[in-house]
Amino acid sequence: MHIRPILSAMRRNKVGAFLIALQMALTLAILCNSLFIIEQRLTLMARASGVDEDNVFVLTNQWVGTPDDLNARIATDLAGIRSLPGVVDAYPSNSYPLRGGGWSDGVMLADHQVHPNTHTTLYFADEHALNTLGVKLLAGRNFSPDEIGSRAENSLGHPPVVIVTKALADKMFPDGSALGKTIYVEDGPTTITGIVEKLQTPWVSNSFGEKFPENSMLEPYHYMVSGYHYVVRAQPGQLDAVMKQVQKKLLEINRARVMVKVMTYAEVRAEAYRNYRGLAIILGVVCTSLLAVTAFGIVGLTSFWVTQRRRQIGVRRALGATRRAILFYFQTENVIIAAAGAAVGVALAVGLNLWMVTSFEMLRIGPAYVLVGAVAVMLLGQLAVLWPALRAASIPPALATRAA
Amino acid sequence: MLKMSHLAKVYRTEVVETYALRDLSLNVREGEFVAVTGPSGSGKTTFLNVTGLLETPSSGQYLLDGEDVSQLGDDARSRIRNEKIGFIFQAFNLIPDLNVFDNIDVPLRYRRMAGSERKKRIGEALERVGLSARARHYPAELSGGQQQRVAIARALAGSPRLLLADEPTGNLDTQMARGVMELLEGIHRDGATIVMVTHDPELAVRAQRNVHIIDGQVVDLSEEPRFHGVHPAHAQTAA
């Protein structure tokens, strides 16, 4: 190995090597943390909402004015929607998973408890909700039609029964005995009559929702306001056709409305995670740019070194170095610089992560990310040095005898 | 030791062919000290490059130590340069970033020689050129004469079969040049085969034999050997 003479030569040309090592260290630190953040966001984006997303769409209905026959209008609309071919089921609600807005409240085990045990989303639903959303009932029963009440705007509800997600049930009753138990929500007691497998909150990409991402509660209400959402489930493969039919049908029933938004769940999901996706893309672009700049820096400096050492390379070739040996020399030199950069970069990466953990409640970075980052930076160095090193290896030995 | 038959070296461009060497034939016996002279542009450097396997001849045959090296591949030529040929350049060609010890170590490392053996050889070579105390110095800290001595030590450390010297005193003042020549003569007395390219007639006469090159051809050969001392190998060759 030629490490000692390479180190010896580098000691006499410290500045360039130091700057490249520093650049690689900074690249590594930013790369590791960016990859960690991207991976975290992608994991969050990949979470299941609990909804049969392939076949469900939402329609935001806004009545013109403030009609006083809302209950009848909702009933007529639902009957019309459910009668359409290709429609599995439908229900009206104040919100739906991933929407970005909705109702929440504290949940308590005792009346007038100072601090709630946890928080939950409040989804208004009827006996068609579970079938429409496609959520699995793990225990208990669905609402019955006679349990569905009307909920006026800005009013407190006192639902006699509620259906909760398993996450909320386990949070309130870790021993698994939630079914049939009384809990306190909206300042009143209610009984858990059913437990469903999963239903995410509307707030999946902000710090508020992340505190209770799957704590959801279905309350047996129709929401009596002029603006609310119809959630509709179509037969598999008929989503697009059903979306058009439903809009047409609703206008046939009553034209005094605005269908503010009609979105497939794929669109709902894309909208919900737009910030995360944007962040991942920006960080990806930053990482790619940083890697490119670092690679160009290595190519540039190594090319300069090759040009500067042309005669020296010719002499080495004359003294018996093969082309492979010259290539290996520059690769080894780069490995040494990259290893130094990686060592400093690992420390910087951990330091940067610790700062973000303290300042932004980020998670601690795993050693795998730092390791992958270090390997990536070293491979980048080898890749970047290849072209100038090959150029160096092509320098003919006869250069040694040419006049300086 | 060295046998060249009808060697030619042609540099071709799209429009012109330039013969740097033309029908060059030359034998150098083991232990000989041959000076190759000629005016600028006569082909001396090309002769040196071809002899030192730094370039391949366009045609003809070149036997080095009994092996046909005329058209060897790059790796094979590198190996032979490393193992059989020692170079002494006009501009010394020491690597400025390496100290004297590491400079001499360069060709030995390419031979993948064990560390202890390399250290022993470097020590002996430095002692031979009288620079043992300068092993940790860098080239810039040495005089021209000392740098050339280091270059000679680098050439000697590998125990080459052939020493090729390219104007070895061209960059030195008279006193330093005399010292370097005496050193080369001493190395020759110890049995080395030396081919020295020079345009200096005063240096040339100190070799055993002069070869004159003009326009890439050997035009004059003096076959009368002049010995620098008594050496059993030379005595046998001369006989």
Short mmCIF file of N, CA, C and O in Angstrom, two decimals, chain A residues 3 6-7 9-11 13-26 28 294 297-299 301-302 305 309 329-345 374 377-382 385:
data_model
loop_
_atom_site.label_atom_id
_atom_site.label_comp_id
_atom_site.label_asym_id
_atom_site.label_seq_id
_atom_site.Cartn_x
_atom_site.Cartn_y
_atom_site.Cartn_z
N ILE A 3 -0.03 4.25 1.22
CA ILE A 3 -0.74 5.25 2.03
C ILE A 3 0.22 6.25 2.66
O ILE A 3 -0.03 7.46 2.63
N ILE A 6 1.51 8.81 0.27
CA ILE A 6 0.39 9.66 -0.15
C ILE A 6 0.06 10.68 0.95
O ILE A 6 -0.12 11.87 0.70
N LEU A 7 0.04 10.18 2.18
CA LEU A 7 -0.20 11.08 3.32
C LEU A 7 0.89 12.14 3.39
O LEU A 7 0.63 13.32 3.64
N ALA A 9 2.72 13.29 0.97
CA ALA A 9 2.54 14.27 -0.10
C ALA A 9 1.38 15.21 0.22
O ALA A 9 1.44 16.40 -0.05
N MET A 10 0.32 14.64 0.83
CA MET A 10 -0.85 15.47 1.14
C MET A 10 -0.55 16.50 2.23
O MET A 10 -1.13 17.58 2.24
N ARG A 11 0.36 16.14 3.13
CA ARG A 11 0.73 17.08 4.19
C ARG A 11 1.33 18.35 3.60
O ARG A 11 1.24 19.42 4.18
N ASN A 13 0.36 19.55 0.72
CA ASN A 13 -0.68 20.20 -0.09
C ASN A 13 -2.00 20.15 0.69
O ASN A 13 -3.01 19.65 0.22
N LYS A 14 -1.92 20.70 1.91
CA LYS A 14 -3.03 20.49 2.85
C LYS A 14 -4.32 21.19 2.44
O LYS A 14 -5.40 20.63 2.60
N VAL A 15 -4.22 22.40 1.93
CA VAL A 15 -5.41 23.24 1.81
C VAL A 15 -6.48 22.60 0.92
O VAL A 15 -7.64 22.49 1.33
N GLY A 16 -6.08 22.17 -0.27
CA GLY A 16 -7.05 21.57 -1.18
C GLY A 16 -7.70 20.34 -0.58
O GLY A 16 -8.92 20.20 -0.61
N ALA A 17 -6.87 19.48 -0.01
CA ALA A 17 -7.40 18.24 0.59
C ALA A 17 -8.33 18.57 1.75
O ALA A 17 -9.40 17.96 1.90
N PHE A 18 -7.92 19.56 2.56
CA PHE A 18 -8.74 19.94 3.72
C PHE A 18 -10.11 20.46 3.26
O PHE A 18 -11.15 20.10 3.82
N LEU A 19 -10.10 21.30 2.23
CA LEU A 19 -11.36 21.89 1.76
C LEU A 19 -12.30 20.83 1.20
O LEU A 19 -13.50 20.85 1.45
N ILE A 20 -11.73 19.88 0.45
CA ILE A 20 -12.57 18.82 -0.10
C ILE A 20 -13.11 17.93 1.03
O ILE A 20 -14.28 17.54 1.03
N ALA A 21 -12.24 17.62 2.00
CA ALA A 21 -12.69 16.79 3.14
C ALA A 21 -13.81 17.51 3.89
O ALA A 21 -14.81 16.90 4.28
N LEU A 22 -13.66 18.82 4.06
CA LEU A 22 -14.68 19.60 4.76
C LEU A 22 -15.99 19.60 3.97
O LEU A 22 -17.07 19.44 4.54
N GLN A 23 -15.86 19.77 2.67
CA GLN A 23 -17.06 19.75 1.82
C GLN A 23 -17.77 18.40 1.91
O GLN A 23 -18.99 18.33 2.00
N MET A 24 -16.97 17.34 1.92
CA MET A 24 -17.56 16.00 2.03
C MET A 24 -18.21 15.81 3.39
O MET A 24 -19.26 15.18 3.51
N ALA A 25 -17.58 16.37 4.43
CA ALA A 25 -18.14 16.25 5.79
C ALA A 25 -19.49 16.97 5.86
O ALA A 25 -20.47 16.42 6.39
N LEU A 26 -19.55 18.18 5.33
CA LEU A 26 -20.81 18.93 5.36
C LEU A 26 -21.87 18.22 4.53
O LEU A 26 -23.03 18.13 4.94
N LEU A 28 -22.06 15.07 3.96
CA LEU A 28 -22.49 13.89 4.71
C LEU A 28 -23.49 14.27 5.80
O LEU A 28 -24.53 13.63 5.96
N THR A 294 -20.46 18.62 -4.67
CA THR A 294 -19.31 17.96 -4.05
C THR A 294 -18.55 17.14 -5.10
O THR A 294 -17.31 17.18 -5.16
N GLY A 297 -16.66 19.39 -7.27
CA GLY A 297 -15.50 19.90 -6.53
C GLY A 297 -14.35 18.91 -6.56
O GLY A 297 -13.19 19.27 -6.79
N ILE A 298 -14.69 17.64 -6.36
CA ILE A 298 -13.66 16.59 -6.37
C ILE A 298 -13.06 16.47 -7.77
O ILE A 298 -11.84 16.40 -7.93
N VAL A 299 -13.96 16.46 -8.77
CA VAL A 299 -13.47 16.36 -10.16
C VAL A 299 -12.54 17.54 -10.46
O VAL A 299 -11.45 17.36 -11.01
N LEU A 301 -10.84 19.60 -8.36
CA LEU A 301 -9.56 19.62 -7.63
C LEU A 301 -8.63 18.51 -8.12
O LEU A 301 -7.42 18.74 -8.32
N THR A 302 -9.21 17.32 -8.33
CA THR A 302 -8.36 16.22 -8.79
C THR A 302 -7.82 16.50 -10.19
O THR A 302 -6.65 16.20 -10.47
N TRP A 305 -5.01 18.76 -9.73
CA TRP A 305 -3.85 18.02 -9.22
C TRP A 305 -3.18 17.21 -10.33
O TRP A 305 -1.96 17.11 -10.39
N ARG A 309 0.51 17.70 -11.60
CA ARG A 309 1.46 16.62 -11.38
C ARG A 309 1.75 15.81 -12.64
O ARG A 309 2.19 14.66 -12.55
N TYR A 329 -3.48 5.15 -7.24
CA TYR A 329 -2.90 6.23 -6.42
C TYR A 329 -3.95 7.31 -6.15
O TYR A 329 -4.17 7.71 -5.01
N PHE A 330 -4.60 7.75 -7.23
CA PHE A 330 -5.59 8.83 -7.05
C PHE A 330 -6.83 8.33 -6.31
O PHE A 330 -7.43 9.07 -5.54
N GLN A 331 -7.19 7.08 -6.54
CA GLN A 331 -8.33 6.53 -5.80
C GLN A 331 -8.01 6.43 -4.31
O GLN A 331 -8.83 6.76 -3.46
N THR A 332 -6.79 5.99 -4.01
CA THR A 332 -6.38 5.88 -2.60
C THR A 332 -6.35 7.25 -1.95
O THR A 332 -6.82 7.44 -0.82
N GLU A 333 -5.79 8.21 -2.68
CA GLU A 333 -5.73 9.58 -2.17
C GLU A 333 -7.14 10.07 -1.84
O GLU A 333 -7.39 10.66 -0.79
N ASN A 334 -8.09 9.77 -2.75
CA ASN A 334 -9.46 10.20 -2.53
C ASN A 334 -10.10 9.46 -1.35
O ASN A 334 -10.85 10.06 -0.58
N VAL A 335 -9.78 8.18 -1.21
CA VAL A 335 -10.33 7.41 -0.07
C VAL A 335 -9.86 8.03 1.24
O VAL A 335 -10.63 8.17 2.20
N ILE A 336 -8.59 8.43 1.28
CA ILE A 336 -8.05 9.02 2.51
C ILE A 336 -8.78 10.33 2.83
O ILE A 336 -9.22 10.55 3.97
N ILE A 337 -8.94 11.18 1.80
CA ILE A 337 -9.63 12.45 2.01
C ILE A 337 -11.09 12.19 2.41
O ILE A 337 -11.61 12.79 3.35
N ALA A 338 -11.73 11.25 1.68
CA ALA A 338 -13.14 10.97 1.95
C ALA A 338 -13.32 10.36 3.34
O ALA A 338 -14.29 10.67 4.03
N ALA A 339 -12.38 9.52 3.75
CA ALA A 339 -12.48 8.90 5.08
C ALA A 339 -12.38 9.97 6.17
O ALA A 339 -13.13 9.95 7.14
N ALA A 340 -11.45 10.91 5.96
CA ALA A 340 -11.33 12.00 6.92
C ALA A 340 -12.61 12.83 6.92
O ALA A 340 -13.14 13.18 7.99
N GLY A 341 -13.12 13.12 5.71
CA GLY A 341 -14.36 13.88 5.60
C GLY A 341 -15.52 13.13 6.24
O GLY A 341 -16.35 13.72 6.93
N ALA A 342 -15.56 11.81 6.03
CA ALA A 342 -16.66 11.01 6.58
C ALA A 342 -16.60 10.99 8.11
O ALA A 342 -17.64 11.08 8.77
N ALA A 343 -15.39 10.90 8.65
CA ALA A 343 -15.25 10.87 10.12
C ALA A 343 -15.78 12.17 10.72
O ALA A 343 -16.56 12.16 11.68
N VAL A 344 -15.38 13.28 10.13
CA VAL A 344 -15.86 14.58 10.63
C VAL A 344 -17.36 14.70 10.33
O VAL A 344 -18.14 15.19 11.15
N GLY A 345 -17.76 14.21 9.15
CA GLY A 345 -19.16 14.29 8.73
C GLY A 345 -20.09 13.53 9.65
O GLY A 345 -21.20 13.98 9.94
N ALA A 374 -22.18 7.88 5.03
CA ALA A 374 -20.71 7.83 4.92
C ALA A 374 -20.30 7.00 3.70
O ALA A 374 -19.41 7.40 2.94
N VAL A 377 -21.05 8.98 0.52
CA VAL A 377 -20.09 10.06 0.25
C VAL A 377 -18.77 9.47 -0.24
O VAL A 377 -18.13 10.02 -1.15
N MET A 378 -18.38 8.34 0.32
CA MET A 378 -17.11 7.74 -0.12
C MET A 378 -17.25 7.17 -1.54
O MET A 378 -16.32 7.30 -2.35
N LEU A 379 -18.40 6.59 -1.83
CA LEU A 379 -18.62 6.10 -3.20
C LEU A 379 -18.66 7.27 -4.19
O LEU A 379 -18.13 7.19 -5.29
N LEU A 380 -19.29 8.35 -3.74
CA LEU A 380 -19.34 9.55 -4.59
C LEU A 380 -17.92 10.02 -4.91
O LEU A 380 -17.61 10.36 -6.05
N GLY A 381 -17.08 10.00 -3.88
CA GLY A 381 -15.69 10.41 -4.07
C GLY A 381 -14.99 9.54 -5.09
O GLY A 381 -14.31 10.04 -5.99
N GLN A 382 -15.20 8.23 -4.98
CA GLN A 382 -14.56 7.30 -5.91
C GLN A 382 -15.06 7.51 -7.34
O GLN A 382 -14.30 7.47 -8.29
N VAL A 385 -13.68 10.84 -8.72
CA VAL A 385 -12.24 10.87 -8.97
C VAL A 385 -11.87 10.00 -10.19
O VAL A 385 -10.76 10.10 -10.72
#
